[in-house]
Coordinates of C-alpha atoms in Angstrom, one line a residue:
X1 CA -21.3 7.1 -7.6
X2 CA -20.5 3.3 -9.1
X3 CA -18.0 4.8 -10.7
X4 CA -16.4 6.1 -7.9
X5 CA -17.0 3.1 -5.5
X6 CA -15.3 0.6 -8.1
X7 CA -12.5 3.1 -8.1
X8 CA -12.3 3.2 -4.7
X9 CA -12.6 -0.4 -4.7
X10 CA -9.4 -1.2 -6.8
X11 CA -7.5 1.6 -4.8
X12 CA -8.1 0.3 -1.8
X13 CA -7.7 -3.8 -2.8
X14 CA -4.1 -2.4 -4.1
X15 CA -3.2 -0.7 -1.1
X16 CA -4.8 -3.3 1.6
X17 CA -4.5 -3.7 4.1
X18 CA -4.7 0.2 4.5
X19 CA -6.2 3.1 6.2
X20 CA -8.9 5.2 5.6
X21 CA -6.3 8.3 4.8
X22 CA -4.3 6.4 3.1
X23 CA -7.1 5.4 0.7
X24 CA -8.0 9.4 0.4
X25 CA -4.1 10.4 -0.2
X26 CA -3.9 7.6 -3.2
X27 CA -7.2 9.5 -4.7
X28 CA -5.4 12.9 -4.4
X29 CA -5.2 14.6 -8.0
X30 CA -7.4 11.2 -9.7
X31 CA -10.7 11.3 -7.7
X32 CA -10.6 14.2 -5.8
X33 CA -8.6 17.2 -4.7
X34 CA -7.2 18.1 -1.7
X35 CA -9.1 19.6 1.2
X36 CA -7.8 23.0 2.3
X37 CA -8.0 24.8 5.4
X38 CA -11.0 23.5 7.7
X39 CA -13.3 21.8 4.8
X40 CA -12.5 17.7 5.2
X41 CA -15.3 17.4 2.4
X42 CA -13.5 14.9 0.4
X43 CA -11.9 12.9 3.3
X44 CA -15.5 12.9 5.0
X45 CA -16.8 11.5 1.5
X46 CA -13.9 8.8 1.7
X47 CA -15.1 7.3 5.2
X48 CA -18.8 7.5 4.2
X49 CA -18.1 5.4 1.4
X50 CA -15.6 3.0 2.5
X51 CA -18.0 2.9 5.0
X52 CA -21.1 1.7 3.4
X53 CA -18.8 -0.6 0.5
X54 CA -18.1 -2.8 3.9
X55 CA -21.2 -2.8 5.3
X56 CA -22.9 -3.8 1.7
X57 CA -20.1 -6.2 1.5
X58 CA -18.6 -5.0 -1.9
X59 CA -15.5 -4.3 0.0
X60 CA -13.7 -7.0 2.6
X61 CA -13.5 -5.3 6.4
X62 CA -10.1 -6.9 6.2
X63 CA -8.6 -4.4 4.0
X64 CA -9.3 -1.2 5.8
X65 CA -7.1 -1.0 9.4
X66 CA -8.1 0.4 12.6
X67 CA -5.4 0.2 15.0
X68 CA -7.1 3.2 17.2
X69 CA -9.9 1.1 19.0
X70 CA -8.3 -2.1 21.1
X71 CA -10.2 -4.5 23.3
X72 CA -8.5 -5.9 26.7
X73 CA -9.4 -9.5 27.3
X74 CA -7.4 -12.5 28.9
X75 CA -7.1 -14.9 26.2
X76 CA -9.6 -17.9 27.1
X77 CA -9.9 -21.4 25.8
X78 CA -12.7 -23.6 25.5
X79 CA -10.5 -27.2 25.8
X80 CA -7.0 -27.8 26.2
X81 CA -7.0 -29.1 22.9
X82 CA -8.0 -25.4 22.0
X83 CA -5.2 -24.0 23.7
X84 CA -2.9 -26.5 22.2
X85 CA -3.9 -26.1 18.9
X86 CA -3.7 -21.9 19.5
X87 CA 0.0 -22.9 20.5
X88 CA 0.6 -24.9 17.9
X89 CA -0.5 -22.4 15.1
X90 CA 1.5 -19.6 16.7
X91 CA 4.0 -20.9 18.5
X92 CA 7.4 -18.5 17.3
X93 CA 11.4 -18.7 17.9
X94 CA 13.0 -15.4 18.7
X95 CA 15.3 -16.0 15.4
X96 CA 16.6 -12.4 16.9
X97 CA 18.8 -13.9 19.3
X98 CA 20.8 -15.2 16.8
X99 CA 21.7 -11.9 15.6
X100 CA 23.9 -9.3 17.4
X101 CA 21.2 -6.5 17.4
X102 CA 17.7 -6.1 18.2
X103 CA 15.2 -4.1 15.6
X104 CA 12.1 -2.6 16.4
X105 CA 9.8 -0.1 14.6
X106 CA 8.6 3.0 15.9
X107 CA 5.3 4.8 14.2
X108 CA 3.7 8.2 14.9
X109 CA 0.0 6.9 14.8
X110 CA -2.1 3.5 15.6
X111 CA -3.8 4.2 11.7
X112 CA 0.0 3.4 10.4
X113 CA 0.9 0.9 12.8
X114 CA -2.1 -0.9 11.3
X115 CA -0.6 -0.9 7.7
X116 CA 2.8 -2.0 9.1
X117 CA 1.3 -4.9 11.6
X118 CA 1.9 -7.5 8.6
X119 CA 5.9 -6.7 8.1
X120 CA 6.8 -6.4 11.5
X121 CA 4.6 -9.5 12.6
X122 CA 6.3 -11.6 10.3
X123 CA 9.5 -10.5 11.1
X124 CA 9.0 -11.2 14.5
X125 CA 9.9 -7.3 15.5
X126 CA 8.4 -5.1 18.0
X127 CA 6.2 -2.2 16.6
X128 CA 5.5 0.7 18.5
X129 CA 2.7 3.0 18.4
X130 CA 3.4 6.6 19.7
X131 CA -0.4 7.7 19.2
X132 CA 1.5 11.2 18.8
X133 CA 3.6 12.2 21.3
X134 CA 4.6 9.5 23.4
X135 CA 4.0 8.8 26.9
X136 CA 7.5 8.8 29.3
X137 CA 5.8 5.7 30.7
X138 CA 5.4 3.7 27.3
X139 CA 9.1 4.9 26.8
X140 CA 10.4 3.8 29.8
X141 CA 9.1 0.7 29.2
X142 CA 10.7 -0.3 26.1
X143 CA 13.7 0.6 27.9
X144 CA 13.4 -1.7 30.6
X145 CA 12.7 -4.6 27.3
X146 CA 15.8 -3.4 25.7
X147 CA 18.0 -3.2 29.0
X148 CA 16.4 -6.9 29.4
X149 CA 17.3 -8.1 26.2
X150 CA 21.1 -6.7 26.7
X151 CA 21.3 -6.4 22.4
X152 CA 21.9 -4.0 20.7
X153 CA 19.4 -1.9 18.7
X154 CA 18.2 -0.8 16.1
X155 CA 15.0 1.4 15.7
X156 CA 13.0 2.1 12.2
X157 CA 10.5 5.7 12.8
X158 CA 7.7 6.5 11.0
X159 CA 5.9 10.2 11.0
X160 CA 4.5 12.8 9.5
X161 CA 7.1 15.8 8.2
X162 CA 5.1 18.8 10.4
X163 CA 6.3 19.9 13.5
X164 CA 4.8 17.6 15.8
X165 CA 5.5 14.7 14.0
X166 CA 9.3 15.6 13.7
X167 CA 9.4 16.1 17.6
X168 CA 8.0 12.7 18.1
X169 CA 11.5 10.7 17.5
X170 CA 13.3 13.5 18.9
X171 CA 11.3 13.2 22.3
X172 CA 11.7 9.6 22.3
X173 CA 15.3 9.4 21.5
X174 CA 15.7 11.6 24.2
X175 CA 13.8 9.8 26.9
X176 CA 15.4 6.3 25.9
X177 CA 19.3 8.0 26.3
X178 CA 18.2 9.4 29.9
X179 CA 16.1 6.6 31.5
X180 CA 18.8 4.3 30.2
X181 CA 21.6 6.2 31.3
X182 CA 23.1 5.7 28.2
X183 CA 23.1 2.0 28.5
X184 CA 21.3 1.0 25.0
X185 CA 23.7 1.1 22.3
X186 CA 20.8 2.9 20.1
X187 CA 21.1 3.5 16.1
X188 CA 17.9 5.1 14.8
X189 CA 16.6 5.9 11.2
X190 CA 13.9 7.7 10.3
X191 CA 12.1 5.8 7.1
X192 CA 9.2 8.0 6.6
X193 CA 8.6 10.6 6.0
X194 CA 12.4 11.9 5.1
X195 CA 13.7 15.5 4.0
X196 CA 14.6 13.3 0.7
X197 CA 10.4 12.9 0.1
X198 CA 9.4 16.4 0.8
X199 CA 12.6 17.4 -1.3
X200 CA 10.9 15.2 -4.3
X201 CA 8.3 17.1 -4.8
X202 CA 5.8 14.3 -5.5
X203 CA 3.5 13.8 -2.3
X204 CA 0.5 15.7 -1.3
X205 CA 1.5 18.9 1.0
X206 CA -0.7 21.0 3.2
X207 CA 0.0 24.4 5.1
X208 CA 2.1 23.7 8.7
X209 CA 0.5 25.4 11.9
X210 CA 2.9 28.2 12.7
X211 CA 1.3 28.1 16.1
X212 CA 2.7 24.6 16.9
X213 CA 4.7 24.9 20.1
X214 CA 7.1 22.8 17.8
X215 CA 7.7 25.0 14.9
X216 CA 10.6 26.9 15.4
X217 CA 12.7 23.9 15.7
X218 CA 10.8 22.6 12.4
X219 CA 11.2 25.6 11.0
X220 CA 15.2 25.4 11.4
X221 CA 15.4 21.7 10.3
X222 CA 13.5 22.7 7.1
X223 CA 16.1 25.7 6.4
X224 CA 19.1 22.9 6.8
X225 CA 17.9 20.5 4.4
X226 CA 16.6 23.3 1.8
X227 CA 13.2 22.9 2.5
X228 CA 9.7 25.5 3.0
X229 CA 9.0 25.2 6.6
X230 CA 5.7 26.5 5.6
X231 CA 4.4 22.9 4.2
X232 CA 4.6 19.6 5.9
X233 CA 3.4 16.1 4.3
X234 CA 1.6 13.4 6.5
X235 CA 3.3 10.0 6.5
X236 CA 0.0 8.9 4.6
X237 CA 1.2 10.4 1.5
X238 CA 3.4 7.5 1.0
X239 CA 1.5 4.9 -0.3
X240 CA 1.3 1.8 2.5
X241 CA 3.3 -0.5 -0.5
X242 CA 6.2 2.1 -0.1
X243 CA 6.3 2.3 3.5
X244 CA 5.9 -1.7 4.1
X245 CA 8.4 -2.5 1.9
X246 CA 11.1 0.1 3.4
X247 CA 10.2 -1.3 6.5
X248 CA 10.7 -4.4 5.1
X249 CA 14.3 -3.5 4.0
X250 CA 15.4 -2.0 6.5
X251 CA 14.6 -5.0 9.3
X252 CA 16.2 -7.4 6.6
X253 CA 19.4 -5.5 6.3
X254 CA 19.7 -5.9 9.9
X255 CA 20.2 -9.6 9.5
X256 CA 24.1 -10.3 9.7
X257 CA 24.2 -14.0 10.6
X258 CA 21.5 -15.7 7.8
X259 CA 23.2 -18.8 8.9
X260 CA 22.1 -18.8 12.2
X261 CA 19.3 -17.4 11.5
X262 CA 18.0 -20.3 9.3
X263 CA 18.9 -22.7 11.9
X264 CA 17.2 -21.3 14.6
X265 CA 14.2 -21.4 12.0
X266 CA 14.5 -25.1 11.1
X267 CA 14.4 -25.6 14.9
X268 CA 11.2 -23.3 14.8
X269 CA 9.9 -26.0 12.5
X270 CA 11.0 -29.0 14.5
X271 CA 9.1 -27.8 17.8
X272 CA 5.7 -26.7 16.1
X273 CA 5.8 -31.0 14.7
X274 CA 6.4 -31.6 18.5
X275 CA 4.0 -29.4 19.9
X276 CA 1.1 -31.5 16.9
X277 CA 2.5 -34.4 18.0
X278 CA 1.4 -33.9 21.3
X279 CA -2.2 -32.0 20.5
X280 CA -2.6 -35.8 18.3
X281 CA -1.5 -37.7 21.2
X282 CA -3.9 -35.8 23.5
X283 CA -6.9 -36.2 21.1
X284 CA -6.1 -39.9 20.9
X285 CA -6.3 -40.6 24.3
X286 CA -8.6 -38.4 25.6
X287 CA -9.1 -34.9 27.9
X288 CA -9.3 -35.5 31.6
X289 CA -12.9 -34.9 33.2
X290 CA -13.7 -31.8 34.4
X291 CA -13.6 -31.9 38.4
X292 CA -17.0 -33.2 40.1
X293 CA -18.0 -34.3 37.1
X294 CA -19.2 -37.9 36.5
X295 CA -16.7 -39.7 34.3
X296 CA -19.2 -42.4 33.4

């Protein structure tokens, strides 16, 4: 069992920040084998583990994701030097508006979105999280943002190759052409997982579910790009280094003006000294007193 939590250990700290399947599909074949048909044994031995690693603090709760459970506050701040020095630390330019199209990322599932938070936060790009298939409201939505925006754009998917997860981008491309009217000038790629990673032969397959209100259409997709329709690979099988740095590629290749870009950067700089410049002047001369209190 120490054998298999320092393997776990180094998996996971290679991977991280990661999800708990992600950790089991980099085991496939070295750890463990796959589960088949109902049995999650191995998976179920995955959690438990990671599990009690965090909780025993041999493993940091930072590196395992969990983008499924979210909690709905207003942000609050104890001082206005708080909320000044929250600004400060955060404050962002759009550097996007210096380009001529917008990017955003689409994923099937909140456990990826979790592993593709980092790349997308740092490039200052939308990511979306279907959680399956998504809602017409959360669709709409991004429509009314794009419409907004008036760019351009340019859309990056992520999802499993089984039926439902091949509908997903087809539903949503859909939706955002008809509650558009055709308005967004849309270009959409799907990074993961492609016909070109099934057709490789190297990541982790499992039987499709014939009874998937989706497979015939998978079924005929597979046939054009010479594939059985009779296996499907979860977007997991990629390892989360592979997926962030396509996504990583991809949003970068987007970038046609660097010049502008860097300016509108060095800008970005210019304001955040402003914005400490005024946190220091505030500190140096003092918060107001709250109201009724006595400012003796």
């Amino acid at each position: 069992m120490e054998a298999l939590r320092a393997a776990l250990h180094a998996l996971t700290e290679a991977a991280q920040p990661c999800s708990t399947r992600h950790v089991y599909y980099l085991g496939l074949g070295q750890l463990w084998d796959k589960d088949r048909g109902r049995s999650r044994r191995n998976y179920a031995l995955v959690v438990r583990e990671l599990g009690h690693m965090r909780e025993t603090g041999d493993l940091p709760w930072e590196w395992i994701t969990d983008g499924t459970r979210l909690v709905r506050r207003e942000r609050q701040f104890e001082s206005l030097d708080h909320a000044l020095t929250h600004i400060t630390e955060t404050y962002r330019r759009n550097l996007w508006a210096s380009q001529s199209r917008r990017v955003e990322v689409w994923c099937e599932s909140d456990s990826v979105a979790g592993v593709l938070l980092p790349i997308t936060a740092a490039w200052g790009v939308g990511l979306y999280s279907c959680r399956g298939q998504s809602s017409k409201t959360f669709v709409r939505e991004a429509v009314v943002e794009q419409l907004r925006q008036g760019l351009p754009l340019s859309a990056y998917f992520c999802g499993d190759w089984d039926p439902s997860g091949r509908a997903v981008p087809r539903s949503v491309l859909e939706r955002m052409e008809r509650y558009s009217k055709g308005e967004v000038d849309l270009r959409f790629e799907q990074l993961a997982v492609t016909a070109a990673d099934v057709r490789s032969g190297q990541l982790a397959t499992h039987d499709v579910n014939t009874a998937d209100v989706n497979f015939t259409s998978y079924r005929q997709e597979c046939l054009r790009e010479g594939l059985d329709p009779n296996a499907a690979v979860e977007v997991e099988a990629l390892s989360p280094a592979l997926l962030r740095r396509r996504v990583s590629d991809a949003i970068e290749a987007c970038i046609d003006d660097v010049g502008a870009w860097n300016e509108l950067a060095q800008a970005e700089d210019r304001e955040r000294d402003l914005l400490q410049a005024v946190r220091d002047r505030l500190r140096t001369v003092g918060e107001p007193p709250l109201r009724g209190s006595d400012p003796a």
